[in-house]
mmCIF file with all atom_site columns, C-alpha atoms and ligand atoms in Angstrom:
data_model
loop_
_atom_site.group_PDB
_atom_site.id
_atom_site.type_symbol
_atom_site.label_atom_id
_atom_site.label_alt_id
_atom_site.label_comp_id
_atom_site.label_asym_id
_atom_site.label_entity_id
_atom_site.label_seq_id
_atom_site.pdbx_PDB_ins_code
_atom_site.Cartn_x
_atom_site.Cartn_y
_atom_site.Cartn_z
_atom_site.occupancy
_atom_site.B_iso_or_equiv
_atom_site.pdbx_formal_charge
_atom_site.auth_seq_id
_atom_site.auth_comp_id
_atom_site.auth_asym_id
_atom_site.auth_atom_id
_atom_site.pdbx_PDB_model_num
ATOM   1   C  CA  . MET A 1 1   ? 10.174 89.171  208.288 1.00 0.00 ? 1   MET A CA  1
ATOM   2   C  CA  . HIS A 1 2   ? 10.600 90.820  205.010 1.00 0.00 ? 2   HIS A CA  1
ATOM   3   C  CA  . GLU A 1 3   ? 13.652 92.870  206.330 1.00 0.00 ? 3   GLU A CA  1
ATOM   4   C  CA  . PHE A 1 4   ? 15.875 90.049  206.809 1.00 0.00 ? 4   PHE A CA  1
ATOM   5   C  CA  . SER A 1 5   ? 15.279 88.644  203.929 1.00 0.00 ? 5   SER A CA  1
ATOM   6   C  CA  . ILE A 1 6   ? 16.628 92.173  202.333 1.00 0.00 ? 6   ILE A CA  1
ATOM   7   C  CA  . ALA A 1 7   ? 19.422 91.873  204.377 1.00 0.00 ? 7   ALA A CA  1
ATOM   8   C  CA  . VAL A 1 8   ? 20.335 88.249  203.954 1.00 0.00 ? 8   VAL A CA  1
ATOM   9   C  CA  . SER A 1 9   ? 20.352 89.525  199.638 1.00 0.00 ? 9   SER A CA  1
ATOM   10  C  CA  . ILE A 1 10  ? 22.288 92.922  201.095 1.00 0.00 ? 10  ILE A CA  1
ATOM   11  C  CA  . VAL A 1 11  ? 24.887 90.718  202.829 1.00 0.00 ? 11  VAL A CA  1
ATOM   12  C  CA  . GLU A 1 12  ? 25.164 88.226  199.446 1.00 0.00 ? 12  GLU A CA  1
ATOM   13  C  CA  . ILE A 1 13  ? 25.907 91.278  197.620 1.00 0.00 ? 13  ILE A CA  1
ATOM   14  C  CA  . ALA A 1 14  ? 28.478 92.056  199.913 1.00 0.00 ? 14  ALA A CA  1
ATOM   15  C  CA  . GLU A 1 15  ? 30.052 88.947  199.844 1.00 0.00 ? 15  GLU A CA  1
ATOM   16  C  CA  . SER A 1 16  ? 30.405 88.753  196.149 1.00 0.00 ? 16  SER A CA  1
ATOM   17  C  CA  . GLU A 1 17  ? 32.025 92.354  195.788 1.00 0.00 ? 17  GLU A CA  1
ATOM   18  C  CA  . ALA A 1 18  ? 34.140 91.310  198.312 1.00 0.00 ? 18  ALA A CA  1
ATOM   19  C  CA  . ARG A 1 19  ? 35.606 88.186  196.870 1.00 0.00 ? 19  ARG A CA  1
ATOM   20  C  CA  . LYS A 1 20  ? 36.106 89.627  193.458 1.00 0.00 ? 20  LYS A CA  1
ATOM   21  C  CA  . ALA A 1 21  ? 37.866 91.994  195.019 1.00 0.00 ? 21  ALA A CA  1
ATOM   22  C  CA  . LYS A 1 22  ? 40.217 89.069  196.941 1.00 0.00 ? 22  LYS A CA  1
ATOM   23  C  CA  . ALA A 1 23  ? 39.362 90.619  200.204 1.00 0.00 ? 23  ALA A CA  1
ATOM   24  C  CA  . SER A 1 24  ? 38.709 88.383  203.469 1.00 0.00 ? 24  SER A CA  1
ATOM   25  C  CA  . THR A 1 25  ? 36.797 91.083  205.096 1.00 0.00 ? 25  THR A CA  1
ATOM   26  C  CA  . VAL A 1 26  ? 34.308 93.531  204.944 1.00 0.00 ? 26  VAL A CA  1
ATOM   27  C  CA  . THR A 1 27  ? 35.029 96.214  206.805 1.00 0.00 ? 27  THR A CA  1
ATOM   28  C  CA  . GLU A 1 28  ? 32.882 98.907  205.902 1.00 0.00 ? 28  GLU A CA  1
ATOM   29  C  CA  . LEU A 1 29  ? 29.357 99.177  204.116 1.00 0.00 ? 29  LEU A CA  1
ATOM   30  C  CA  . ASP A 1 30  ? 26.966 102.336 203.101 1.00 0.00 ? 30  ASP A CA  1
ATOM   31  C  CA  . LEU A 1 31  ? 23.493 102.009 202.090 1.00 0.00 ? 31  LEU A CA  1
ATOM   32  C  CA  . ASP A 1 32  ? 21.429 103.388 200.805 1.00 0.00 ? 32  ASP A CA  1
ATOM   33  C  CA  . ILE A 1 33  ? 17.671 102.915 201.856 1.00 0.00 ? 33  ILE A CA  1
ATOM   34  C  CA  . GLY A 1 34  ? 15.245 105.925 200.220 1.00 0.00 ? 34  GLY A CA  1
ATOM   35  C  CA  . THR A 1 35  ? 11.663 106.556 202.595 1.00 0.00 ? 35  THR A CA  1
ATOM   36  C  CA  . LEU A 1 36  ? 9.559  105.321 200.020 1.00 0.00 ? 36  LEU A CA  1
ATOM   37  C  CA  . SER A 1 37  ? 11.200 101.806 199.918 1.00 0.00 ? 37  SER A CA  1
ATOM   38  C  CA  . GLY A 1 38  ? 8.995  100.328 201.914 1.00 0.00 ? 38  GLY A CA  1
ATOM   39  C  CA  . ILE A 1 39  ? 11.185 98.895  203.957 1.00 0.00 ? 39  ILE A CA  1
ATOM   40  C  CA  . GLU A 1 40  ? 11.635 99.694  208.273 1.00 0.00 ? 40  GLU A CA  1
ATOM   41  C  CA  . PHE A 1 41  ? 15.231 101.540 209.019 1.00 0.00 ? 41  PHE A CA  1
ATOM   42  C  CA  . TYR A 1 42  ? 14.865 99.478  212.729 1.00 0.00 ? 42  TYR A CA  1
ATOM   43  C  CA  . ALA A 1 43  ? 14.138 96.699  211.800 1.00 0.00 ? 43  ALA A CA  1
ATOM   44  C  CA  . LEU A 1 44  ? 16.109 96.283  208.728 1.00 0.00 ? 44  LEU A CA  1
ATOM   45  C  CA  . GLU A 1 45  ? 18.922 97.210  211.365 1.00 0.00 ? 45  GLU A CA  1
ATOM   46  C  CA  . THR A 1 46  ? 18.111 94.387  213.593 1.00 0.00 ? 46  THR A CA  1
ATOM   47  C  CA  . ALA A 1 47  ? 17.977 92.102  210.517 1.00 0.00 ? 47  ALA A CA  1
ATOM   48  C  CA  . LEU A 1 48  ? 20.965 93.022  209.009 1.00 0.00 ? 48  LEU A CA  1
ATOM   49  C  CA  . GLU A 1 49  ? 22.568 92.783  213.087 1.00 0.00 ? 49  GLU A CA  1
ATOM   50  C  CA  . MET A 1 50  ? 21.523 88.990  212.425 1.00 0.00 ? 50  MET A CA  1
ATOM   51  C  CA  . ALA A 1 51  ? 21.801 88.148  208.832 1.00 0.00 ? 51  ALA A CA  1
ATOM   52  C  CA  . ILE A 1 52  ? 26.032 89.433  209.049 1.00 0.00 ? 52  ILE A CA  1
ATOM   53  C  CA  . LYS A 1 53  ? 26.668 86.804  211.882 1.00 0.00 ? 53  LYS A CA  1
ATOM   54  C  CA  . LYS A 1 54  ? 29.680 84.071  210.525 1.00 0.00 ? 54  LYS A CA  1
ATOM   55  C  CA  . THR A 1 55  ? 30.167 86.095  207.966 1.00 0.00 ? 55  THR A CA  1
ATOM   56  C  CA  . MET A 1 56  ? 32.557 88.123  205.864 1.00 0.00 ? 56  MET A CA  1
ATOM   57  C  CA  . LEU A 1 57  ? 31.090 91.358  207.296 1.00 0.00 ? 57  LEU A CA  1
ATOM   58  C  CA  . GLU A 1 58  ? 30.775 90.140  210.731 1.00 0.00 ? 58  GLU A CA  1
ATOM   59  C  CA  . LYS A 1 59  ? 32.902 92.774  211.751 1.00 0.00 ? 59  LYS A CA  1
ATOM   60  C  CA  . ALA A 1 60  ? 31.512 95.541  209.606 1.00 0.00 ? 60  ALA A CA  1
ATOM   61  C  CA  . GLN A 1 61  ? 30.639 98.837  210.188 1.00 0.00 ? 61  GLN A CA  1
ATOM   62  C  CA  . VAL A 1 62  ? 27.154 99.151  208.572 1.00 0.00 ? 62  VAL A CA  1
ATOM   63  C  CA  . ARG A 1 63  ? 25.467 102.350 207.934 1.00 0.00 ? 63  ARG A CA  1
ATOM   64  C  CA  . ILE A 1 64  ? 21.956 102.826 206.720 1.00 0.00 ? 64  ILE A CA  1
ATOM   65  C  CA  . ASN A 1 65  ? 21.761 106.457 204.564 1.00 0.00 ? 65  ASN A CA  1
ATOM   66  C  CA  . LYS A 1 66  ? 18.194 107.386 204.788 1.00 0.00 ? 66  LYS A CA  1
ATOM   67  C  CA  . VAL A 1 67  ? 17.179 108.621 201.224 1.00 0.00 ? 67  VAL A CA  1
ATOM   68  C  CA  . GLN A 1 68  ? 14.811 111.137 201.626 1.00 0.00 ? 68  GLN A CA  1
ATOM   69  C  CA  . ALA A 1 69  ? 12.179 110.361 198.663 1.00 0.00 ? 69  ALA A CA  1
ATOM   70  C  CA  . THR A 1 70  ? 11.222 113.214 196.110 1.00 0.00 ? 70  THR A CA  1
ATOM   71  C  CA  . ALA A 1 71  ? 8.988  113.887 193.277 1.00 0.00 ? 71  ALA A CA  1
ATOM   72  C  CA  . ARG A 1 72  ? 8.574  116.802 190.674 1.00 0.00 ? 72  ARG A CA  1
ATOM   73  C  CA  . CYS A 1 73  ? 5.099  118.392 189.841 1.00 0.00 ? 73  CYS A CA  1
ATOM   74  C  CA  . GLN A 1 74  ? 3.571  116.866 186.689 1.00 0.00 ? 74  GLN A CA  1
ATOM   75  C  CA  . ASP A 1 75  ? 1.232  120.365 186.251 1.00 0.00 ? 75  ASP A CA  1
ATOM   76  C  CA  . CYS A 1 76  ? 4.232  122.857 187.860 1.00 0.00 ? 76  CYS A CA  1
ATOM   77  C  CA  . GLY A 1 77  ? 7.181  121.594 187.761 1.00 0.00 ? 77  GLY A CA  1
ATOM   78  C  CA  . SER A 1 78  ? 8.289  121.815 191.200 1.00 0.00 ? 78  SER A CA  1
ATOM   79  C  CA  . GLU A 1 79  ? 10.152 119.843 193.255 1.00 0.00 ? 79  GLU A CA  1
ATOM   80  C  CA  . PHE A 1 80  ? 9.166  119.024 197.042 1.00 0.00 ? 80  PHE A CA  1
ATOM   81  C  CA  . ASP A 1 81  ? 9.867  116.115 199.536 1.00 0.00 ? 81  ASP A CA  1
ATOM   82  C  CA  . ILE A 1 82  ? 7.402  113.756 199.772 1.00 0.00 ? 82  ILE A CA  1
ATOM   83  C  CA  . SER A 1 83  ? 6.110  111.332 202.734 1.00 0.00 ? 83  SER A CA  1
ATOM   84  C  CA  . SER A 1 84  ? 4.306  109.035 200.679 1.00 0.00 ? 84  SER A CA  1
ATOM   85  C  CA  . SER A 1 85  ? 3.723  108.802 196.632 1.00 0.00 ? 85  SER A CA  1
ATOM   86  C  CA  . PHE A 1 86  ? -0.393 110.396 197.177 1.00 0.00 ? 86  PHE A CA  1
ATOM   87  C  CA  . ASP A 1 87  ? 1.305  113.481 198.581 1.00 0.00 ? 87  ASP A CA  1
ATOM   88  C  CA  . PRO A 1 88  ? -0.341 116.404 196.704 1.00 0.00 ? 88  PRO A CA  1
ATOM   89  C  CA  . CYS A 1 89  ? 2.398  119.442 195.026 1.00 0.00 ? 89  CYS A CA  1
ATOM   90  C  CA  . PRO A 1 90  ? 2.556  122.082 198.257 1.00 0.00 ? 90  PRO A CA  1
ATOM   91  C  CA  . LYS A 1 91  ? 2.461  124.791 195.761 1.00 0.00 ? 91  LYS A CA  1
ATOM   92  C  CA  . CYS A 1 92  ? -0.427 123.500 193.059 1.00 0.00 ? 92  CYS A CA  1
ATOM   93  C  CA  . GLU A 1 93  ? -1.855 120.618 195.035 1.00 0.00 ? 93  GLU A CA  1
ATOM   94  C  CA  . GLY A 1 94  ? -1.537 118.878 192.014 1.00 0.00 ? 94  GLY A CA  1
ATOM   95  C  CA  . LEU A 1 95  ? -1.762 114.775 192.705 1.00 0.00 ? 95  LEU A CA  1
ATOM   96  C  CA  . TYR A 1 96  ? 0.085  114.126 189.523 1.00 0.00 ? 96  TYR A CA  1
ATOM   97  C  CA  . HIS A 1 97  ? 3.703  113.520 190.141 1.00 0.00 ? 97  HIS A CA  1
ATOM   98  C  CA  . ASP A 1 98  ? 6.764  111.971 188.676 1.00 0.00 ? 98  ASP A CA  1
ATOM   99  C  CA  . ILE A 1 99  ? 8.899  110.492 191.967 1.00 0.00 ? 99  ILE A CA  1
ATOM   100 C  CA  . LEU A 1 100 ? 12.951 111.472 191.787 1.00 0.00 ? 100 LEU A CA  1
ATOM   101 C  CA  . SER A 1 101 ? 14.088 109.375 194.232 1.00 0.00 ? 101 SER A CA  1
ATOM   102 C  CA  . GLY A 1 102 ? 13.145 107.581 197.788 1.00 0.00 ? 102 GLY A CA  1
ATOM   103 C  CA  . LYS A 1 103 ? 12.728 104.026 195.992 1.00 0.00 ? 103 LYS A CA  1
ATOM   104 C  CA  . GLU A 1 104 ? 16.535 103.324 196.678 1.00 0.00 ? 104 GLU A CA  1
ATOM   105 C  CA  . LEU A 1 105 ? 17.585 100.304 197.993 1.00 0.00 ? 105 LEU A CA  1
ATOM   106 C  CA  . LYS A 1 106 ? 21.232 99.662  197.504 1.00 0.00 ? 106 LYS A CA  1
ATOM   107 C  CA  . VAL A 1 107 ? 24.678 98.940  198.469 1.00 0.00 ? 107 VAL A CA  1
ATOM   108 C  CA  . ARG A 1 108 ? 26.290 102.121 197.830 1.00 0.00 ? 108 ARG A CA  1
ATOM   109 C  CA  . SER A 1 109 ? 29.607 101.318 198.946 1.00 0.00 ? 109 SER A CA  1
ATOM   110 C  CA  . LEU A 1 110 ? 31.984 98.705  200.349 1.00 0.00 ? 110 LEU A CA  1
ATOM   111 C  CA  . VAL A 1 111 ? 35.582 98.722  201.941 1.00 0.00 ? 111 VAL A CA  1
ATOM   112 C  CA  . VAL A 1 112 ? 37.169 95.281  202.231 1.00 0.00 ? 112 VAL A CA  1
ATOM   113 C  CA  . GLU A 1 113 ? 40.395 94.178  203.111 1.00 0.00 ? 113 GLU A CA  1
HETATM 114 ZN ZN1 . ZN  B 2 .   ? 2.573  121.710 191.181 1.00 0.00 ? 201 ZN  B ZN1 1
#
């Protein structure tokens, strides 16, 4: 139920933002979730459906943007997509790289009323 606690904190963040804007409803919610964040997209979607019940987000349209993980090779400097942090560089097969994206877990934007 890892995803459920994440869903609950996403709802809390969105609600506090909505309150700051003196809104009563969140109508749209955009999330950025990286493919290396360790989150199951389907599980998060299901968890969010439950977590938004009886909150300001109950009628919100929730969009989850999958952020493809990318890395830059420390040896040859090329940038490439990775599916795990152990993927070698496709050009020089170097094993060391810096992760550029893919660990995101954040609220990108929300629309309130
Ligand atoms: Zn390389």
